[in-house]
């Protein structure tokens, strides 16, 4: 059975912790897939899904896709910043939706 997805607010907390760690790395550091996953605290399938599905992430220059025999490379701060931006928007949409539902239920 699949593990339930992490709520956006919790994901943001985890990402912000990872961002603080990434900011302590030397300025031009790049990471390959495994170290980037470890920094983020996620699996490779999760990071790959983000790379493929987060709008604008693939064109953000935060990472370079790998290919046969060529490793993926990630700019840690840019990568995490792009993911934080995405989850901030997801969280805001979720909060707005919850507020609309509360207003409907309360008659406001």
mmCIF file with all atom_site columns, C-alpha atoms in Angstrom:
data_model
loop_
_atom_site.group_PDB
_atom_site.id
_atom_site.type_symbol
_atom_site.label_atom_id
_atom_site.label_alt_id
_atom_site.label_comp_id
_atom_site.label_asym_id
_atom_site.label_entity_id
_atom_site.label_seq_id
_atom_site.pdbx_PDB_ins_code
_atom_site.Cartn_x
_atom_site.Cartn_y
_atom_site.Cartn_z
_atom_site.occupancy
_atom_site.B_iso_or_equiv
_atom_site.pdbx_formal_charge
_atom_site.auth_seq_id
_atom_site.auth_comp_id
_atom_site.auth_asym_id
_atom_site.auth_atom_id
_atom_site.pdbx_PDB_model_num
ATOM 1   C CA . UNK A 1 1   ? 0.000   0.000  0.000   1.00 0.00 ? 1   UNK A CA 1
ATOM 2   C CA . UNK A 1 2   ? 1.295   3.478  -0.892  1.00 0.00 ? 2   UNK A CA 1
ATOM 3   C CA . UNK A 1 3   ? 2.332   5.859  1.834   1.00 0.00 ? 3   UNK A CA 1
ATOM 4   C CA . UNK A 1 4   ? -0.037  8.830  2.135   1.00 0.00 ? 4   UNK A CA 1
ATOM 5   C CA . UNK A 1 5   ? 1.371   12.065 0.753   1.00 0.00 ? 5   UNK A CA 1
ATOM 6   C CA . UNK A 1 6   ? 2.819   14.624 3.124   1.00 0.00 ? 6   UNK A CA 1
ATOM 7   C CA . UNK A 1 7   ? 0.528   17.625 3.737   1.00 0.00 ? 7   UNK A CA 1
ATOM 8   C CA . UNK A 1 8   ? 1.819   20.812 2.048   1.00 0.00 ? 8   UNK A CA 1
ATOM 9   C CA . UNK A 1 9   ? 2.396   22.688 5.331   1.00 0.00 ? 9   UNK A CA 1
ATOM 10  C CA . UNK A 1 10  ? 4.494   19.839 6.734   1.00 0.00 ? 10  UNK A CA 1
ATOM 11  C CA . UNK A 1 11  ? 6.367   19.495 3.439   1.00 0.00 ? 11  UNK A CA 1
ATOM 12  C CA . UNK A 1 12  ? 7.177   23.216 3.596   1.00 0.00 ? 12  UNK A CA 1
ATOM 13  C CA . UNK A 1 13  ? 8.613   22.853 7.102   1.00 0.00 ? 13  UNK A CA 1
ATOM 14  C CA . UNK A 1 14  ? 10.851  20.008 5.908   1.00 0.00 ? 14  UNK A CA 1
ATOM 15  C CA . UNK A 1 15  ? 11.911  21.930 2.814   1.00 0.00 ? 15  UNK A CA 1
ATOM 16  C CA . UNK A 1 16  ? 12.784  25.041 4.806   1.00 0.00 ? 16  UNK A CA 1
ATOM 17  C CA . UNK A 1 17  ? 15.021  22.948 7.071   1.00 0.00 ? 17  UNK A CA 1
ATOM 18  C CA . UNK A 1 18  ? 16.716  21.494 3.989   1.00 0.00 ? 18  UNK A CA 1
ATOM 19  C CA . UNK A 1 19  ? 17.111  24.997 2.538   1.00 0.00 ? 19  UNK A CA 1
ATOM 20  C CA . UNK A 1 20  ? 18.953  26.144 5.659   1.00 0.00 ? 20  UNK A CA 1
ATOM 21  C CA . UNK A 1 21  ? 21.350  23.195 5.298   1.00 0.00 ? 21  UNK A CA 1
ATOM 22  C CA . UNK A 1 22  ? 21.798  23.895 1.581   1.00 0.00 ? 22  UNK A CA 1
ATOM 23  C CA . UNK A 1 23  ? 22.691  27.533 2.260   1.00 0.00 ? 23  UNK A CA 1
ATOM 24  C CA . UNK A 1 24  ? 25.607  26.340 4.381   1.00 0.00 ? 24  UNK A CA 1
ATOM 25  C CA . UNK A 1 25  ? 27.149  24.468 1.445   1.00 0.00 ? 25  UNK A CA 1
ATOM 26  C CA . UNK A 1 26  ? 29.881  26.166 -0.607  1.00 0.00 ? 26  UNK A CA 1
ATOM 27  C CA . UNK A 1 27  ? 28.371  28.613 -3.107  1.00 0.00 ? 27  UNK A CA 1
ATOM 28  C CA . UNK A 1 28  ? 28.766  26.725 -6.416  1.00 0.00 ? 28  UNK A CA 1
ATOM 29  C CA . UNK A 1 29  ? 28.053  23.268 -5.001  1.00 0.00 ? 29  UNK A CA 1
ATOM 30  C CA . UNK A 1 30  ? 26.188  20.818 -7.189  1.00 0.00 ? 30  UNK A CA 1
ATOM 31  C CA . UNK A 1 31  ? 24.815  17.512 -5.975  1.00 0.00 ? 31  UNK A CA 1
ATOM 32  C CA . UNK A 1 32  ? 23.971  14.345 -7.819  1.00 0.00 ? 32  UNK A CA 1
ATOM 33  C CA . UNK A 1 33  ? 20.611  12.643 -7.316  1.00 0.00 ? 33  UNK A CA 1
ATOM 34  C CA . UNK A 1 34  ? 21.355  10.577 -4.210  1.00 0.00 ? 34  UNK A CA 1
ATOM 35  C CA . UNK A 1 35  ? 22.902  13.382 -2.119  1.00 0.00 ? 35  UNK A CA 1
ATOM 36  C CA . UNK A 1 36  ? 20.117  15.751 -3.217  1.00 0.00 ? 36  UNK A CA 1
ATOM 37  C CA . UNK A 1 37  ? 17.504  13.223 -2.106  1.00 0.00 ? 37  UNK A CA 1
ATOM 38  C CA . UNK A 1 38  ? 19.283  12.842 1.228   1.00 0.00 ? 38  UNK A CA 1
ATOM 39  C CA . UNK A 1 39  ? 19.363  16.607 1.721   1.00 0.00 ? 39  UNK A CA 1
ATOM 40  C CA . UNK A 1 40  ? 15.641  16.847 0.946   1.00 0.00 ? 40  UNK A CA 1
ATOM 41  C CA . UNK A 1 41  ? 14.738  13.737 2.938   1.00 0.00 ? 41  UNK A CA 1
ATOM 42  C CA . UNK A 1 42  ? 12.846  12.209 0.006   1.00 0.00 ? 42  UNK A CA 1
ATOM 43  C CA . UNK A 1 43  ? 13.231  9.233  -2.290  1.00 0.00 ? 43  UNK A CA 1
ATOM 44  C CA . UNK A 1 44  ? 14.497  9.443  -5.851  1.00 0.00 ? 44  UNK A CA 1
ATOM 45  C CA . UNK A 1 45  ? 11.017  8.718  -7.277  1.00 0.00 ? 45  UNK A CA 1
ATOM 46  C CA . UNK A 1 46  ? 9.662   11.711 -5.325  1.00 0.00 ? 46  UNK A CA 1
ATOM 47  C CA . UNK A 1 47  ? 12.400  14.050 -6.537  1.00 0.00 ? 47  UNK A CA 1
ATOM 48  C CA . UNK A 1 48  ? 12.034  12.753 -10.099 1.00 0.00 ? 48  UNK A CA 1
ATOM 49  C CA . UNK A 1 49  ? 8.271   13.334 -9.924  1.00 0.00 ? 49  UNK A CA 1
ATOM 50  C CA . UNK A 1 50  ? 8.868   16.924 -8.789  1.00 0.00 ? 50  UNK A CA 1
ATOM 51  C CA . UNK A 1 51  ? 11.337  17.453 -11.642 1.00 0.00 ? 51  UNK A CA 1
ATOM 52  C CA . UNK A 1 52  ? 8.766   16.195 -14.132 1.00 0.00 ? 52  UNK A CA 1
ATOM 53  C CA . UNK A 1 53  ? 5.578   17.704 -12.690 1.00 0.00 ? 53  UNK A CA 1
ATOM 54  C CA . UNK A 1 54  ? 6.255   21.013 -10.921 1.00 0.00 ? 54  UNK A CA 1
ATOM 55  C CA . UNK A 1 55  ? 5.397   23.735 -13.441 1.00 0.00 ? 55  UNK A CA 1
ATOM 56  C CA . UNK A 1 56  ? 8.466   25.660 -14.564 1.00 0.00 ? 56  UNK A CA 1
ATOM 57  C CA . UNK A 1 57  ? 10.885  23.566 -12.520 1.00 0.00 ? 57  UNK A CA 1
ATOM 58  C CA . UNK A 1 58  ? 12.442  21.822 -15.520 1.00 0.00 ? 58  UNK A CA 1
ATOM 59  C CA . UNK A 1 59  ? 13.225  25.178 -17.136 1.00 0.00 ? 59  UNK A CA 1
ATOM 60  C CA . UNK A 1 60  ? 14.456  26.862 -13.946 1.00 0.00 ? 60  UNK A CA 1
ATOM 61  C CA . UNK A 1 61  ? 18.102  25.770 -14.384 1.00 0.00 ? 61  UNK A CA 1
ATOM 62  C CA . UNK A 1 62  ? 17.990  24.350 -10.855 1.00 0.00 ? 62  UNK A CA 1
ATOM 63  C CA . UNK A 1 63  ? 18.966  20.950 -12.188 1.00 0.00 ? 63  UNK A CA 1
ATOM 64  C CA . UNK A 1 64  ? 20.363  19.208 -15.227 1.00 0.00 ? 64  UNK A CA 1
ATOM 65  C CA . UNK A 1 65  ? 18.743  15.986 -16.313 1.00 0.00 ? 65  UNK A CA 1
ATOM 66  C CA . UNK A 1 66  ? 20.871  12.921 -16.580 1.00 0.00 ? 66  UNK A CA 1
ATOM 67  C CA . UNK A 1 67  ? 20.896  10.462 -19.409 1.00 0.00 ? 67  UNK A CA 1
ATOM 68  C CA . UNK A 1 68  ? 22.431  7.105  -20.115 1.00 0.00 ? 68  UNK A CA 1
ATOM 69  C CA . UNK A 1 69  ? 25.694  7.191  -18.180 1.00 0.00 ? 69  UNK A CA 1
ATOM 70  C CA . UNK A 1 70  ? 25.328  10.875 -17.262 1.00 0.00 ? 70  UNK A CA 1
ATOM 71  C CA . UNK A 1 71  ? 24.282  11.735 -13.726 1.00 0.00 ? 71  UNK A CA 1
ATOM 72  C CA . UNK A 1 72  ? 21.624  14.258 -12.823 1.00 0.00 ? 72  UNK A CA 1
ATOM 73  C CA . UNK A 1 73  ? 23.043  17.343 -11.133 1.00 0.00 ? 73  UNK A CA 1
ATOM 74  C CA . UNK A 1 74  ? 21.224  19.725 -8.829  1.00 0.00 ? 74  UNK A CA 1
ATOM 75  C CA . UNK A 1 75  ? 22.015  23.215 -7.578  1.00 0.00 ? 75  UNK A CA 1
ATOM 76  C CA . UNK A 1 76  ? 20.785  22.683 -3.994  1.00 0.00 ? 76  UNK A CA 1
ATOM 77  C CA . UNK A 1 77  ? 19.596  26.186 -3.083  1.00 0.00 ? 77  UNK A CA 1
ATOM 78  C CA . UNK A 1 78  ? 17.949  26.786 -6.466  1.00 0.00 ? 78  UNK A CA 1
ATOM 79  C CA . UNK A 1 79  ? 16.342  23.339 -6.409  1.00 0.00 ? 79  UNK A CA 1
ATOM 80  C CA . UNK A 1 80  ? 14.894  23.700 -2.932  1.00 0.00 ? 80  UNK A CA 1
ATOM 81  C CA . UNK A 1 81  ? 13.807  27.293 -3.575  1.00 0.00 ? 81  UNK A CA 1
ATOM 82  C CA . UNK A 1 82  ? 11.826  26.180 -6.647  1.00 0.00 ? 82  UNK A CA 1
ATOM 83  C CA . UNK A 1 83  ? 10.165  23.359 -4.696  1.00 0.00 ? 83  UNK A CA 1
ATOM 84  C CA . UNK A 1 84  ? 9.382   25.705 -1.772  1.00 0.00 ? 84  UNK A CA 1
ATOM 85  C CA . UNK A 1 85  ? 7.779   28.160 -4.206  1.00 0.00 ? 85  UNK A CA 1
ATOM 86  C CA . UNK A 1 86  ? 5.593   25.354 -5.564  1.00 0.00 ? 86  UNK A CA 1
ATOM 87  C CA . UNK A 1 87  ? 4.500   24.105 -2.144  1.00 0.00 ? 87  UNK A CA 1
ATOM 88  C CA . UNK A 1 88  ? 3.873   27.650 -0.906  1.00 0.00 ? 88  UNK A CA 1
ATOM 89  C CA . UNK A 1 89  ? 1.430   28.099 -3.789  1.00 0.00 ? 89  UNK A CA 1
ATOM 90  C CA . UNK A 1 90  ? -0.161  24.690 -3.105  1.00 0.00 ? 90  UNK A CA 1
ATOM 91  C CA . UNK A 1 91  ? -0.559  25.569 0.575   1.00 0.00 ? 91  UNK A CA 1
ATOM 92  C CA . UNK A 1 92  ? -2.084  28.966 -0.255  1.00 0.00 ? 92  UNK A CA 1
ATOM 93  C CA . UNK A 1 93  ? -4.590  27.393 -2.650  1.00 0.00 ? 93  UNK A CA 1
ATOM 94  C CA . UNK A 1 94  ? -5.488  24.797 -0.027  1.00 0.00 ? 94  UNK A CA 1
ATOM 95  C CA . UNK A 1 95  ? -6.009  27.489 2.634   1.00 0.00 ? 95  UNK A CA 1
ATOM 96  C CA . UNK A 1 96  ? -8.148  29.576 0.274   1.00 0.00 ? 96  UNK A CA 1
ATOM 97  C CA . UNK A 1 97  ? -10.278 26.552 -0.579  1.00 0.00 ? 97  UNK A CA 1
ATOM 98  C CA . UNK A 1 98  ? -10.734 25.713 3.111   1.00 0.00 ? 98  UNK A CA 1
ATOM 99  C CA . UNK A 1 99  ? -11.760 29.317 3.799   1.00 0.00 ? 99  UNK A CA 1
ATOM 100 C CA . UNK A 1 100 ? -14.349 29.235 1.001   1.00 0.00 ? 100 UNK A CA 1
ATOM 101 C CA . UNK A 1 101 ? -15.786 25.992 2.388   1.00 0.00 ? 101 UNK A CA 1
ATOM 102 C CA . UNK A 1 102 ? -15.940 27.463 5.914   1.00 0.00 ? 102 UNK A CA 1
ATOM 103 C CA . UNK A 1 103 ? -17.742 30.522 4.561   1.00 0.00 ? 103 UNK A CA 1
ATOM 104 C CA . UNK A 1 104 ? -20.241 28.378 2.696   1.00 0.00 ? 104 UNK A CA 1
ATOM 105 C CA . UNK A 1 105 ? -20.890 26.170 5.710   1.00 0.00 ? 105 UNK A CA 1
ATOM 106 C CA . UNK A 1 106 ? -21.219 29.134 8.070   1.00 0.00 ? 106 UNK A CA 1
ATOM 107 C CA . UNK A 1 107 ? -23.427 31.037 5.652   1.00 0.00 ? 107 UNK A CA 1
ATOM 108 C CA . UNK A 1 108 ? -20.906 33.868 5.380   1.00 0.00 ? 108 UNK A CA 1
#
